Amino acid sequence: MRIGIDVGGTNTDAVLMDGRTVLAEFKTPTTPEVTGGIVAALDGLQAGRPFPPADVTAVMIGTTHFTNAVVEAERLSRTATVRLGLPATAGLPPMTDWPAQLRRALGEHVYLCHGGYEFDGRLISDFDESEVRAAAADIAAKGIQSVAVSSVFSPVNPEMELRAADVLREVIPGLAVSVSHEIGRVGLLERENATILNACLRELAEHITAALEKSVRGAGIEAPVYISQNDGTLMSVDYCRQYPVATFASGPTNSMRGAAFLSGRSDCVVVDVGGTTSDVGALVHGFPREAAVAVDIGGVRTNFRMPDVLSVGLGGGSLVARAEEAVTVGPRSVGYAIRDRALVFGGDTVTATDLVVAAGMCVVGDPARVADLDADLVRAGVRHMQERLAELVDRVKTSADPLPVVVVGGGSILLEDHLEGASEILKPDHFAVANAIGAAIAQVGAEVDKVFSLAELPREQALDSARQEAVAKATAAGAQASTVQIVDVEEVPLAYLPSNAVRIRVKAVGDLPLGGEDVAAGT
């Protein structure tokens, strides 16, 4: 048996699964501290369907703790940044366009040193160890315990970043060092930003992962704990301690993977409607389509792998407003207070849920409490919601052809059984906990994103090199070697660079070694 838990901003959802069967599901409010919601979720599963803790083979957890820390600029460590790129790159030092609140939280400790490569591996300048040692001495004097190291085109050649990391650790024993070639993609500034975010979360990651493991062990479960990544795969707790930034946006990703599992569709559009927001994205070969451009996290541009998801403030708790002839729903919401404030639950506030109950689309709470709602308000509000969601579906589609749309999340009652641009609407069983199911079925994966010069290396050798590296990284992340396979290869010629340059991105995934369980098959 597996347990999947998704810790969202409003609710913590949990499922107990045996193979592909959902044995129990439970939803509880998220608590400010790490452990409360997890403990309540595990207790709820045990009450719903008693199980011996020893029969649990793995616990998979998706969490928003790290995203929230960056967005709120709280609980972040003071962090230094060492960039290897001089004499180039000095015009745009690290953290140039960061929000002032985040810069203050991290301390703006920036060091520019010589080094870096051109896209084809040629040197920009030699690595200067004395510069890095001087930076390390200053970092040590300031008592900083986490450092981000970046270098120009380090995904092409990571040697200088690794040498700098060795020097820093030699001068400051126990220092947490994040190197950019392991975290971001080719572009320097966005890759550097992602690395700095990762570095400032390292200390918090120690506390969060320890608390998660403590919560699971407290329930008598000794099975390994895994953490959801933002590409729909898992990582070990130890891996999460080194790369906490990989958890960003794992919630929408889990929902989309859960939608694929529950519906049996691997290529479709997924609409995840919660209490406050709706997230819409596309599934390709069972995995969320990834964003091809820079992604903004808390006001910081990054380029590491993220799902291509559109979000709007429309959910079951969204407030309904009427101004003159227009009716709007959201973005303000009663959120977790919906059971106190919505009309159908005895409250005094008109919410999106009240509209769909009044329209006869579902039965929630006491329908008699909304029987007298203005019929024009109900019709206009429901039409407004359908049009907004149809617009989002249209924006994530890559062609004009209708596509299947899978609807999940507790707020999916807001959708009618037809939608503009959809060939069909699917609301699978257990739709309200699709995010927790997505966590429970996740596999282990890894990605390689590099620029190759085909003037020096034949195309097939470049592809083989990227494939082998992706497989090795997936295995290192905990995947069973015999099950690892390549699920995505992207090859983009870079016409603006000489030497017949090409950018190759490869993704590999594999199963966890859990005694032969393969619940993800078919997604």
PDB file of N, CA, C and O in Angstrom, residues 20-56:
ATOM      1  N   ARG A  20      -3.703   0.027  -7.934  1.00  0.00           N
ATOM      2  CA  ARG A  20      -4.413   1.126  -8.601  1.00  0.00           C
ATOM      3  C   ARG A  20      -5.747   1.429  -7.937  1.00  0.00           C
ATOM      4  O   ARG A  20      -6.564   2.184  -8.465  1.00  0.00           O
ATOM      5  N   THR A  21      -5.997   0.826  -6.770  1.00  0.00           N
ATOM      6  CA  THR A  21      -7.277   1.011  -6.070  1.00  0.00           C
ATOM      7  C   THR A  21      -7.138   2.023  -4.943  1.00  0.00           C
ATOM      8  O   THR A  21      -6.213   1.923  -4.126  1.00  0.00           O
ATOM      9  N   VAL A  22      -8.049   2.986  -4.885  1.00  0.00           N
ATOM     10  CA  VAL A  22      -8.078   3.958  -3.798  1.00  0.00           C
ATOM     11  C   VAL A  22      -8.896   3.354  -2.646  1.00  0.00           C
ATOM     12  O   VAL A  22     -10.106   3.171  -2.758  1.00  0.00           O
ATOM     13  N   LEU A  23      -8.219   3.037  -1.536  1.00  0.00           N
ATOM     14  CA  LEU A  23      -8.884   2.395  -0.401  1.00  0.00           C
ATOM     15  C   LEU A  23      -9.561   3.423   0.506  1.00  0.00           C
ATOM     16  O   LEU A  23     -10.601   3.137   1.108  1.00  0.00           O
ATOM     17  N   ALA A  24      -8.952   4.594   0.658  1.00  0.00           N
ATOM     18  CA  ALA A  24      -9.511   5.626   1.547  1.00  0.00           C
ATOM     19  C   ALA A  24      -9.006   6.985   1.112  1.00  0.00           C
ATOM     20  O   ALA A  24      -7.920   7.106   0.529  1.00  0.00           O
ATOM     21  N   GLU A  25      -9.805   8.029   1.358  1.00  0.00           N
ATOM     22  CA  GLU A  25      -9.386   9.398   1.074  1.00  0.00           C
ATOM     23  C   GLU A  25      -9.811  10.286   2.223  1.00  0.00           C
ATOM     24  O   GLU A  25     -10.794  10.003   2.918  1.00  0.00           O
ATOM     25  N   PHE A  26      -9.073  11.378   2.433  1.00  0.00           N
ATOM     26  CA  PHE A  26      -9.369  12.252   3.565  1.00  0.00           C
ATOM     27  C   PHE A  26      -8.890  13.660   3.228  1.00  0.00           C
ATOM     28  O   PHE A  26      -7.844  13.845   2.616  1.00  0.00           O
ATOM     29  N   LYS A  27      -9.681  14.646   3.650  1.00  0.00           N
ATOM     30  CA  LYS A  27      -9.347  16.047   3.402  1.00  0.00           C
ATOM     31  C   LYS A  27      -9.442  16.791   4.726  1.00  0.00           C
ATOM     32  O   LYS A  27     -10.441  16.672   5.450  1.00  0.00           O
ATOM     33  N   THR A  28      -8.423  17.580   5.073  1.00  0.00           N
ATOM     34  CA  THR A  28      -8.415  18.308   6.342  1.00  0.00           C
ATOM     35  C   THR A  28      -7.760  19.673   6.129  1.00  0.00           C
ATOM     36  O   THR A  28      -6.909  19.816   5.229  1.00  0.00           O
ATOM     37  N   PRO A  29      -8.141  20.687   6.907  1.00  0.00           N
ATOM     38  CA  PRO A  29      -7.515  22.002   6.731  1.00  0.00           C
ATOM     39  C   PRO A  29      -6.005  21.958   6.974  1.00  0.00           C
ATOM     40  O   PRO A  29      -5.528  21.281   7.882  1.00  0.00           O
ATOM     41  N   THR A  30      -5.256  22.693   6.146  1.00  0.00           N
ATOM     42  CA  THR A  30      -3.809  22.798   6.344  1.00  0.00           C
ATOM     43  C   THR A  30      -3.526  23.616   7.601  1.00  0.00           C
ATOM     44  O   THR A  30      -4.209  24.607   7.874  1.00  0.00           O
ATOM     45  N   THR A  31      -2.521  23.195   8.360  1.00  0.00           N
ATOM     46  CA  THR A  31      -2.175  23.891   9.599  1.00  0.00           C
ATOM     47  C   THR A  31      -0.914  24.732   9.401  1.00  0.00           C
ATOM     48  O   THR A  31      -0.083  24.417   8.543  1.00  0.00           O
ATOM     49  N   PRO A  32      -0.769  25.816  10.177  1.00  0.00           N
ATOM     50  CA  PRO A  32       0.415  26.678  10.010  1.00  0.00           C
ATOM     51  C   PRO A  32       1.725  25.929  10.229  1.00  0.00           C
ATOM     52  O   PRO A  32       2.712  26.169   9.511  1.00  0.00           O
ATOM     53  N   GLU A  33       1.764  25.031  11.219  1.00  0.00           N
ATOM     54  CA  GLU A  33       2.997  24.272  11.433  1.00  0.00           C
ATOM     55  C   GLU A  33       3.027  23.072  10.492  1.00  0.00           C
ATOM     56  O   GLU A  33       2.009  22.699   9.909  1.00  0.00           O
ATOM     57  N   VAL A  34       4.174  22.445  10.339  1.00  0.00           N
ATOM     58  CA  VAL A  34       4.346  21.403   9.334  1.00  0.00           C
ATOM     59  C   VAL A  34       3.585  20.136   9.684  1.00  0.00           C
ATOM     60  O   VAL A  34       2.941  19.511   8.830  1.00  0.00           O
ATOM     61  N   THR A  35       3.608  19.748  10.943  1.00  0.00           N
ATOM     62  CA  THR A  35       3.184  18.401  11.304  1.00  0.00           C
ATOM     63  C   THR A  35       1.672  18.235  11.470  1.00  0.00           C
ATOM     64  O   THR A  35       1.137  17.160  11.205  1.00  0.00           O
ATOM     65  N   GLY A  36       0.960  19.263  11.916  1.00  0.00           N
ATOM     66  CA  GLY A  36      -0.442  19.121  12.283  1.00  0.00           C
ATOM     67  C   GLY A  36      -1.315  18.541  11.184  1.00  0.00           C
ATOM     68  O   GLY A  36      -2.077  17.583  11.412  1.00  0.00           O
ATOM     69  N   GLY A  37      -1.246  19.107   9.981  1.00  0.00           N
ATOM     70  CA  GLY A  37      -2.068  18.633   8.873  1.00  0.00           C
ATOM     71  C   GLY A  37      -1.712  17.218   8.466  1.00  0.00           C
ATOM     72  O   GLY A  37      -2.599  16.412   8.133  1.00  0.00           O
ATOM     73  N   ILE A  38      -0.411  16.871   8.480  1.00  0.00           N
ATOM     74  CA  ILE A  38       0.017  15.521   8.102  1.00  0.00           C
ATOM     75  C   ILE A  38      -0.517  14.500   9.101  1.00  0.00           C
ATOM     76  O   ILE A  38      -1.052  13.446   8.726  1.00  0.00           O
ATOM     77  N   VAL A  39      -0.373  14.807  10.391  1.00  0.00           N
ATOM     78  CA  VAL A  39      -0.855  13.890  11.428  1.00  0.00           C
ATOM     79  C   VAL A  39      -2.367  13.696  11.308  1.00  0.00           C
ATOM     80  O   VAL A  39      -2.875  12.564  11.365  1.00  0.00           O
ATOM     81  N   ALA A  40      -3.105  14.796  11.096  1.00  0.00           N
ATOM     82  CA  ALA A  40      -4.560  14.699  10.958  1.00  0.00           C
ATOM     83  C   ALA A  40      -4.933  13.874   9.729  1.00  0.00           C
ATOM     84  O   ALA A  40      -5.891  13.085   9.764  1.00  0.00           O
ATOM     85  N   ALA A  41      -4.192  14.044   8.638  1.00  0.00           N
ATOM     86  CA  ALA A  41      -4.484  13.289   7.419  1.00  0.00           C
ATOM     87  C   ALA A  41      -4.251  11.792   7.618  1.00  0.00           C
ATOM     88  O   ALA A  41      -5.069  10.960   7.200  1.00  0.00           O
ATOM     89  N   LEU A  42      -3.137  11.446   8.269  1.00  0.00           N
ATOM     90  CA  LEU A  42      -2.854  10.025   8.515  1.00  0.00           C
ATOM     91  C   LEU A  42      -3.891   9.424   9.455  1.00  0.00           C
ATOM     92  O   LEU A  42      -4.350   8.283   9.251  1.00  0.00           O
ATOM     93  N   ASP A  43      -4.275  10.171  10.486  1.00  0.00           N
ATOM     94  CA  ASP A  43      -5.320   9.685  11.399  1.00  0.00           C
ATOM     95  C   ASP A  43      -6.641   9.503  10.659  1.00  0.00           C
ATOM     96  O   ASP A  43      -7.385   8.542  10.906  1.00  0.00           O
ATOM     97  N   GLY A  44      -6.961  10.440   9.753  1.00  0.00           N
ATOM     98  CA  GLY A  44      -8.204  10.345   8.996  1.00  0.00           C
ATOM     99  C   GLY A  44      -8.237   9.125   8.098  1.00  0.00           C
ATOM    100  O   GLY A  44      -9.276   8.462   7.975  1.00  0.00           O
ATOM    101  N   LEU A  45      -7.108   8.800   7.463  1.00  0.00           N
ATOM    102  CA  LEU A  45      -7.048   7.591   6.628  1.00  0.00           C
ATOM    103  C   LEU A  45      -7.232   6.346   7.473  1.00  0.00           C
ATOM    104  O   LEU A  45      -7.954   5.414   7.102  1.00  0.00           O
ATOM    105  N   GLN A  46      -6.564   6.350   8.637  1.00  0.00           N
ATOM    106  CA  GLN A  46      -6.654   5.179   9.521  1.00  0.00           C
ATOM    107  C   GLN A  46      -8.090   4.977  10.005  1.00  0.00           C
ATOM    108  O   GLN A  46      -8.578   3.841  10.112  1.00  0.00           O
ATOM    109  N   ALA A  47      -8.796   6.088  10.278  1.00  0.00           N
ATOM    110  CA  ALA A  47     -10.195   5.991  10.733  1.00  0.00           C
ATOM    111  C   ALA A  47     -11.109   5.546   9.599  1.00  0.00           C
ATOM    112  O   ALA A  47     -12.073   4.798   9.815  1.00  0.00           O
ATOM    113  N   GLY A  48     -10.809   5.987   8.376  1.00  0.00           N
ATOM    114  CA  GLY A  48     -11.656   5.643   7.236  1.00  0.00           C
ATOM    115  C   GLY A  48     -11.497   4.214   6.770  1.00  0.00           C
ATOM    116  O   GLY A  48     -12.457   3.572   6.341  1.00  0.00           O
ATOM    117  N   ARG A  49     -10.267   3.707   6.877  1.00  0.00           N
ATOM    118  CA  ARG A  49     -10.007   2.346   6.428  1.00  0.00           C
ATOM    119  C   ARG A  49      -8.793   1.843   7.216  1.00  0.00           C
ATOM    120  O   ARG A  49      -7.638   2.041   6.784  1.00  0.00           O
ATOM    121  N   PRO A  50      -9.033   1.227   8.385  1.00  0.00           N
ATOM    122  CA  PRO A  50      -7.908   0.792   9.228  1.00  0.00           C
ATOM    123  C   PRO A  50      -6.903  -0.062   8.444  1.00  0.00           C
ATOM    124  O   PRO A  50      -7.302  -0.926   7.655  1.00  0.00           O
ATOM    125  N   PHE A  51      -5.600   0.188   8.672  1.00  0.00           N
ATOM    126  CA  PHE A  51      -4.554  -0.560   7.973  1.00  0.00           C
ATOM    127  C   PHE A  51      -3.352  -0.714   8.894  1.00  0.00           C
ATOM    128  O   PHE A  51      -3.069   0.164   9.726  1.00  0.00           O
ATOM    129  N   PRO A  52      -2.640  -1.834   8.797  1.00  0.00           N
ATOM    130  CA  PRO A  52      -1.408  -1.997   9.589  1.00  0.00           C
ATOM    131  C   PRO A  52      -0.328  -1.072   9.042  1.00  0.00           C
ATOM    132  O   PRO A  52      -0.031  -1.119   7.841  1.00  0.00           O
ATOM    133  N   PRO A  53       0.281  -0.248   9.860  1.00  0.00           N
ATOM    134  CA  PRO A  53       1.340   0.647   9.364  1.00  0.00           C
ATOM    135  C   PRO A  53       2.462  -0.092   8.644  1.00  0.00           C
ATOM    136  O   PRO A  53       3.058   0.442   7.703  1.00  0.00           O
ATOM    137  N   ALA A  54       2.713  -1.326   9.053  1.00  0.00           N
ATOM    138  CA  ALA A  54       3.791  -2.089   8.433  1.00  0.00           C
ATOM    139  C   ALA A  54       3.486  -2.447   6.987  1.00  0.00           C
ATOM    140  O   ALA A  54       4.399  -2.794   6.227  1.00  0.00           O
ATOM    141  N   ASP A  55       2.223  -2.386   6.570  1.00  0.00           N
ATOM    142  CA  ASP A  55       1.863  -2.728   5.187  1.00  0.00           C
ATOM    143  C   ASP A  55       2.095  -1.573   4.215  1.00  0.00           C
ATOM    144  O   ASP A  55       1.961  -1.741   3.002  1.00  0.00           O
ATOM    145  N   VAL A  56       2.406  -0.395   4.737  1.00  0.00           N
ATOM    146  CA  VAL A  56       2.644   0.768   3.876  1.00  0.00           C
ATOM    147  C   VAL A  56       4.074   0.689   3.335  1.00  0.00           C
ATOM    148  O   VAL A  56       5.030   0.585   4.103  1.00  0.00           O
TER     149      VAL A  56
END
